[in-house]
Amino acid sequence: AQKITQTQPGMFVQEKEAVTLDCTYDTSDPSYGLFWYKQPSSGEMIFLIYQGSYDQQNATEGRYSLNFQKARKSANLVISASQLGDSAMYFCAMREGRDNYGQNFVFGPGTRLSVLP
Amino acid sequence: NAGVTQTPKFRILKIGQSMTLQCAQDMNHNYMYWYRQDPGMGLKLIYYSVGAGITDKGEVPNGYNVSRSTTEDFPLRLELAAPSQTSVYFCASSPISVGTNYGYTFGSGTRLTVV
C-alpha cells in the first residue's frame, strides 16, 4: 500500500497566483514527520518545509505553508504568489516514528508544477 | 560547507560493466542513503547505513552493493550493469534525529545510462 499519495501528476498555475499541491499519507504511528522537497530541472533535491505530527500550528516558511489536516491525513503544500522559478517537481515525504533511519522515510511520486507567465 | 558530494555527475555504461558511484558527506552525519529515481517517478531506497560498518537493504537492492568503512563515505557499487539500472542516483545523509525537523541533505545526483 502506498504510504504517500500525490494525486496530481501535473499542475499549472498563473504567475503571482497561489497553488495547492495535495499530499495524503498513511501511517498508524502516532509520531511522524511530513516534509516537502522541490526538485527543479537541474535535478537537486531542496528541502522546503516540515510538519511534525504533534505540531499544533501549520508550518510556514516564507511563501510556503503546509495545510496539515491530521484527521484526514493530509499535508498539502500551499505556495503563495507563484514565481516562474517555482516550476519544478515537488515531493511529499513522511518519516514514521521519531527516527530518520532507513525505511522509516518514504517519498511520494511527486507533482510537476508549471508556472505560466 | 560541501554537504553531500556525489561523483560522477554523468556516466554511460555498457551492459555487463561495473562501476562505483561515490558519495561523501562532511557534516558528520550518522545516517546515509542511496536512492534511485526513474524518469517521472519518485525516489526508491536502495541501501542505507546507520554508521561505519553497518548497512541494510532498502526497497530495491538487487544488482547493487554498498560499504561504509568510514562515517564520511558511502559508495554504491553496480555489478554487471543492466539497462534496468538506467536512472538518476541520489545519495543523502541525515543526523540521528529524534523528533526534529531535520530532513535529508541530498547530493546533486548521478545520471547513469546503461546501453
GROMACS .gro file of C-alpha atoms in nm:
model
  232
    1ALA     CA    1   0.000   0.000   0.000
    2GLN     CA    2   0.121   0.348  -0.081
    3LYS     CA    3   0.219   0.539   0.226
    4ILE     CA    4   0.233   0.872   0.045
    5THR     CA    5  -0.015   0.965  -0.227
    6GLN     CA    6   0.015   1.266  -0.454
    7THR     CA    7  -0.284   1.256  -0.686
    8GLN     CA    8  -0.179   1.543  -0.914
    9PRO     CA    9   0.085   1.429  -1.164
   10GLY     CA   10   0.096   1.781  -1.307
   11MET     CA   11  -0.035   2.124  -1.215
   12PHE     CA   12  -0.041   2.461  -1.387
   13VAL     CA   13  -0.064   2.796  -1.213
   14GLN     CA   14  -0.052   3.154  -1.333
   15GLU     CA   15   0.238   3.362  -1.209
   16LYS     CA   16   0.157   3.551  -0.887
   17GLU     CA   17  -0.134   3.322  -0.801
   18ALA     CA   18  -0.143   3.072  -0.516
   19VAL     CA   19  -0.139   2.695  -0.575
   20THR     CA   20  -0.204   2.393  -0.354
   21LEU     CA   21  -0.025   2.063  -0.407
   22ASP     CA   22  -0.201   1.768  -0.249
   23CYS     CA   23  -0.046   1.502  -0.030
   24THR     CA   24  -0.216   1.231   0.171
   25TYR     CA   25  -0.034   0.981   0.388
   26ASP     CA   26  -0.097   0.656   0.566
   27THR     CA   27   0.054   0.561   0.898
   28SER     CA   28  -0.052   0.406   1.225
   29ASP     CA   29   0.242   0.557   1.413
   30PRO     CA   30   0.129   0.848   1.633
   31SER     CA   31   0.468   1.016   1.592
   32TYR     CA   32   0.569   1.114   1.242
   33GLY     CA   33   0.702   1.399   1.035
   34LEU     CA   34   0.596   1.531   0.697
   35PHE     CA   35   0.831   1.701   0.452
   36TRP     CA   36   0.812   1.872   0.117
   37TYR     CA   37   1.102   1.879  -0.126
   38LYS     CA   38   1.145   2.070  -0.451
   39GLN     CA   39   1.334   1.925  -0.746
   40PRO     CA   40   1.400   2.182  -1.021
   41SER     CA   41   1.505   2.079  -1.370
   42SER     CA   42   1.868   2.090  -1.260
   43GLY     CA   43   1.792   1.779  -1.054
   44GLU     CA   44   1.891   1.863  -0.697
   45MET     CA   45   1.652   1.796  -0.409
   46ILE     CA   46   1.575   2.103  -0.199
   47PHE     CA   47   1.411   2.079   0.143
   48LEU     CA   48   1.118   2.323   0.172
   49ILE     CA   49   0.912   2.269   0.485
   50TYR     CA   50   0.843   2.031   0.772
   51GLN     CA   51   0.538   1.948   0.987
   52GLY     CA   52   0.552   1.729   1.294
   53SER     CA   53   0.255   1.517   1.390
   54TYR     CA   54   0.230   1.686   1.729
   55ASP     CA   55   0.268   2.039   1.599
   56GLN     CA   56  -0.038   2.244   1.685
   57GLN     CA   57   0.009   2.503   1.414
   58ASN     CA   58   0.057   2.469   1.041
   59ALA     CA   59   0.416   2.513   0.933
   60THR     CA   60   0.516   2.815   0.727
   61GLU     CA   61   0.841   2.905   0.553
   62GLY     CA   62   0.827   3.225   0.353
   63ARG     CA   63   0.589   3.169   0.060
   64TYR     CA   64   0.542   2.803   0.156
   65SER     CA   65   0.285   2.683   0.403
   66LEU     CA   66   0.165   2.339   0.492
   67ASN     CA   67  -0.207   2.280   0.534
   68PHE     CA   68  -0.199   1.997   0.788
   69GLN     CA   69  -0.526   1.815   0.847
   70LYS     CA   70  -0.436   1.535   1.081
   71ALA     CA   71  -0.776   1.362   1.095
   72ARG     CA   72  -0.786   1.346   0.717
   73LYS     CA   73  -0.417   1.251   0.698
   74SER     CA   74  -0.340   1.523   0.451
   75ALA     CA   75  -0.044   1.760   0.431
   76ASN     CA   76  -0.098   1.988   0.135
   77LEU     CA   77   0.168   2.236   0.030
   78VAL     CA   78   0.048   2.587  -0.045
   79ILE     CA   79   0.271   2.816  -0.249
   80SER     CA   80   0.161   3.177  -0.244
   81ALA     CA   81   0.242   3.435  -0.512
   82SER     CA   82   0.387   3.179  -0.755
   83GLN     CA   83   0.704   3.269  -0.938
   84LEU     CA   84   0.846   3.130  -1.261
   85GLY     CA   85   1.127   2.978  -1.056
   86ASP     CA   86   0.874   2.764  -0.870
   87SER     CA   87   0.835   2.544  -1.179
   88ALA     CA   88   0.967   2.207  -1.060
   89MET     CA   89   0.878   1.863  -0.929
   90TYR     CA   90   0.751   1.863  -0.573
   91PHE     CA   91   0.777   1.559  -0.349
   92CYS     CA   92   0.590   1.493  -0.029
   93ALA     CA   93   0.772   1.266   0.217
   94MET     CA   94   0.700   1.113   0.554
   95ARG     CA   95   0.917   0.994   0.840
   96GLU     CA   96   0.739   0.738   1.055
   97GLY     CA   97   0.838   0.738   1.417
   98ARG     CA   98   1.086   0.974   1.571
   99ASP     CA   99   1.394   0.846   1.392
  100ASN     CA  100   1.515   0.930   1.044
  101TYR     CA  101   1.660   0.585   0.998
  102GLY     CA  102   1.628   0.383   0.685
  103GLN     CA  103   1.291   0.276   0.555
  104ASN     CA  104   1.111   0.495   0.802
  105PHE     CA  105   1.144   0.773   0.545
  106VAL     CA  106   0.928   0.741   0.231
  107PHE     CA  107   0.861   0.965  -0.068
  108GLY     CA  108   0.552   1.019  -0.278
  109PRO     CA  109   0.556   1.002  -0.660
  110GLY     CA  110   0.571   1.379  -0.700
  111THR     CA  111   0.374   1.657  -0.868
  112ARG     CA  112   0.515   1.859  -1.155
  113LEU     CA  113   0.426   2.225  -1.117
  114SER     CA  114   0.445   2.459  -1.413
  115VAL     CA  115   0.413   2.833  -1.353
  116LEU     CA  116   0.280   3.025  -1.652
  117PRO     CA  117   0.386   3.385  -1.725
  118ASN     CA  118   3.029   2.359   0.351
  119ALA     CA  119   3.034   2.094   0.080
  120GLY     CA  120   2.741   1.895   0.223
  121VAL     CA  121   2.692   1.575   0.024
  122THR     CA  122   2.920   1.528  -0.275
  123GLN     CA  123   2.846   1.274  -0.545
  124THR     CA  124   3.074   1.173  -0.829
  125PRO     CA  125   3.049   1.133  -1.120
  126LYS     CA  126   2.760   1.352  -1.231
  127PHE     CA  127   2.706   1.159  -1.554
  128ARG     CA  128   2.813   0.817  -1.674
  129ILE     CA  129   2.736   0.586  -1.962
  130LEU     CA  130   2.799   0.217  -1.904
  131LYS     CA  131   2.782  -0.078  -2.137
  132ILE     CA  132   2.577  -0.380  -2.036
  133GLY     CA  133   2.780  -0.604  -1.808
  134GLN     CA  134   3.026  -0.336  -1.697
  135SER     CA  135   3.072  -0.244  -1.334
  136MET     CA  136   3.122   0.089  -1.163
  137THR     CA  137   3.121   0.260  -0.827
  138LEU     CA  138   2.923   0.573  -0.751
  139GLN     CA  139   3.098   0.779  -0.489
  140CYS     CA  140   2.929   0.967  -0.208
  141ALA     CA  141   3.092   1.169   0.067
  142GLN     CA  142   2.950   1.397   0.335
  143ASP     CA  143   3.133   1.635   0.563
  144MET     CA  144   2.858   1.703   0.816
  145ASN     CA  145   2.940   1.411   1.047
  146HIS     CA  146   2.601   1.259   0.978
  147ASN     CA  147   2.548   0.908   1.103
  148TYR     CA  148   2.284   0.805   0.850
  149MET     CA  149   2.347   0.775   0.478
  150TYR     CA  150   2.123   0.656   0.197
  151TRP     CA  151   2.120   0.568  -0.169
  152TYR     CA  152   1.809   0.628  -0.376
  153ARG     CA  153   1.731   0.583  -0.741
  154GLN     CA  154   1.485   0.795  -0.932
  155ASP     CA  155   1.346   0.659  -1.256
  156PRO     CA  156   1.207   0.903  -1.514
  157GLY     CA  157   0.889   1.071  -1.392
  158MET     CA  158   0.892   0.874  -1.068
  159GLY     CA  159   0.966   0.927  -0.703
  160LEU     CA  160   1.265   0.804  -0.508
  161LYS     CA  161   1.318   0.441  -0.419
  162LEU     CA  162   1.555   0.339  -0.142
  163ILE     CA  163   1.838   0.107  -0.249
  164TYR     CA  164   2.057   0.079   0.061
  165TYR     CA  165   2.111   0.270   0.381
  166SER     CA  166   2.356   0.283   0.667
  167VAL     CA  167   2.340   0.391   1.031
  168GLY     CA  168   2.713   0.422   1.069
  169ALA     CA  169   3.050   0.282   0.974
  170GLY     CA  170   3.036  -0.094   0.925
  171ILE     CA  171   2.654  -0.119   0.923
  172THR     CA  172   2.443  -0.133   0.609
  173ASP     CA  173   2.091  -0.252   0.531
  174LYS     CA  174   1.888  -0.323   0.219
  175GLY     CA  175   1.615  -0.089   0.109
  176GLU     CA  176   1.328  -0.143  -0.129
  177VAL     CA  177   1.531  -0.215  -0.447
  178PRO     CA  178   1.875  -0.357  -0.354
  179ASN     CA  179   1.917  -0.617  -0.631
  180GLY     CA  180   2.214  -0.551  -0.854
  181TYR     CA  181   2.384  -0.319  -0.607
  182ASN     CA  182   2.627  -0.338  -0.319
  183VAL     CA  183   2.742  -0.085  -0.063
  184SER     CA  184   3.006  -0.048   0.202
  185ARG     CA  185   3.055   0.201   0.484
  186SER     CA  186   3.410   0.191   0.610
  187THR     CA  187   3.404   0.549   0.738
  188THR     CA  188   3.139   0.792   0.858
  189GLU     CA  189   3.207   1.019   0.561
  190ASP     CA  190   3.192   0.779   0.266
  191PHE     CA  191   2.916   0.555   0.134
  192PRO     CA  192   2.998   0.421  -0.214
  193LEU     CA  193   2.744   0.232  -0.424
  194ARG     CA  194   2.873  -0.049  -0.643
  195LEU     CA  195   2.694  -0.166  -0.957
  196GLU     CA  196   2.798  -0.512  -1.070
  197LEU     CA  197   2.710  -0.634  -1.421
  198ALA     CA  198   2.517  -0.324  -1.526
  199ALA     CA  199   2.179  -0.378  -1.691
  200PRO     CA  200   1.954  -0.137  -1.886
  201SER     CA  201   1.706  -0.150  -1.597
  202GLN     CA  202   1.965   0.034  -1.388
  203THR     CA  203   1.943   0.340  -1.608
  204SER     CA  204   1.833   0.602  -1.357
  205VAL     CA  205   1.936   0.903  -1.155
  206TYR     CA  206   2.104   0.806  -0.830
  207PHE     CA  207   2.089   1.025  -0.523
  208CYS     CA  208   2.295   0.993  -0.212
  209ALA     CA  209   2.161   1.155   0.105
  210SER     CA  210   2.257   1.189   0.466
  211SER     CA  211   2.097   1.288   0.794
  212PRO     CA  212   2.197   1.309   1.158
  213ILE     CA  213   2.043   1.085   1.417
  214SER     CA  214   1.743   1.297   1.495
  215VAL     CA  215   1.471   1.232   1.739
  216GLY     CA  216   1.153   1.423   1.675
  217THR     CA  217   1.322   1.711   1.498
  218ASN     CA  218   1.253   1.884   1.172
  219TYR     CA  219   1.569   1.761   1.012
  220GLY     CA  220   1.511   1.610   0.675
  221TYR     CA  221   1.773   1.474   0.445
  222THR     CA  222   2.059   1.654   0.276
  223PHE     CA  223   2.088   1.532  -0.080
  224GLY     CA  224   2.375   1.518  -0.319
  225SER     CA  225   2.330   1.660  -0.669
  226GLY     CA  226   2.274   1.318  -0.825
  227THR     CA  227   2.445   1.088  -1.073
  228ARG     CA  228   2.274   1.033  -1.406
  229LEU     CA  229   2.357   0.680  -1.522
  230THR     CA  230   2.272   0.534  -1.861
  231VAL     CA  231   2.330   0.167  -1.939
  232VAL     CA  232   2.342   0.083  -2.309
   0.00000   0.00000   0.00000
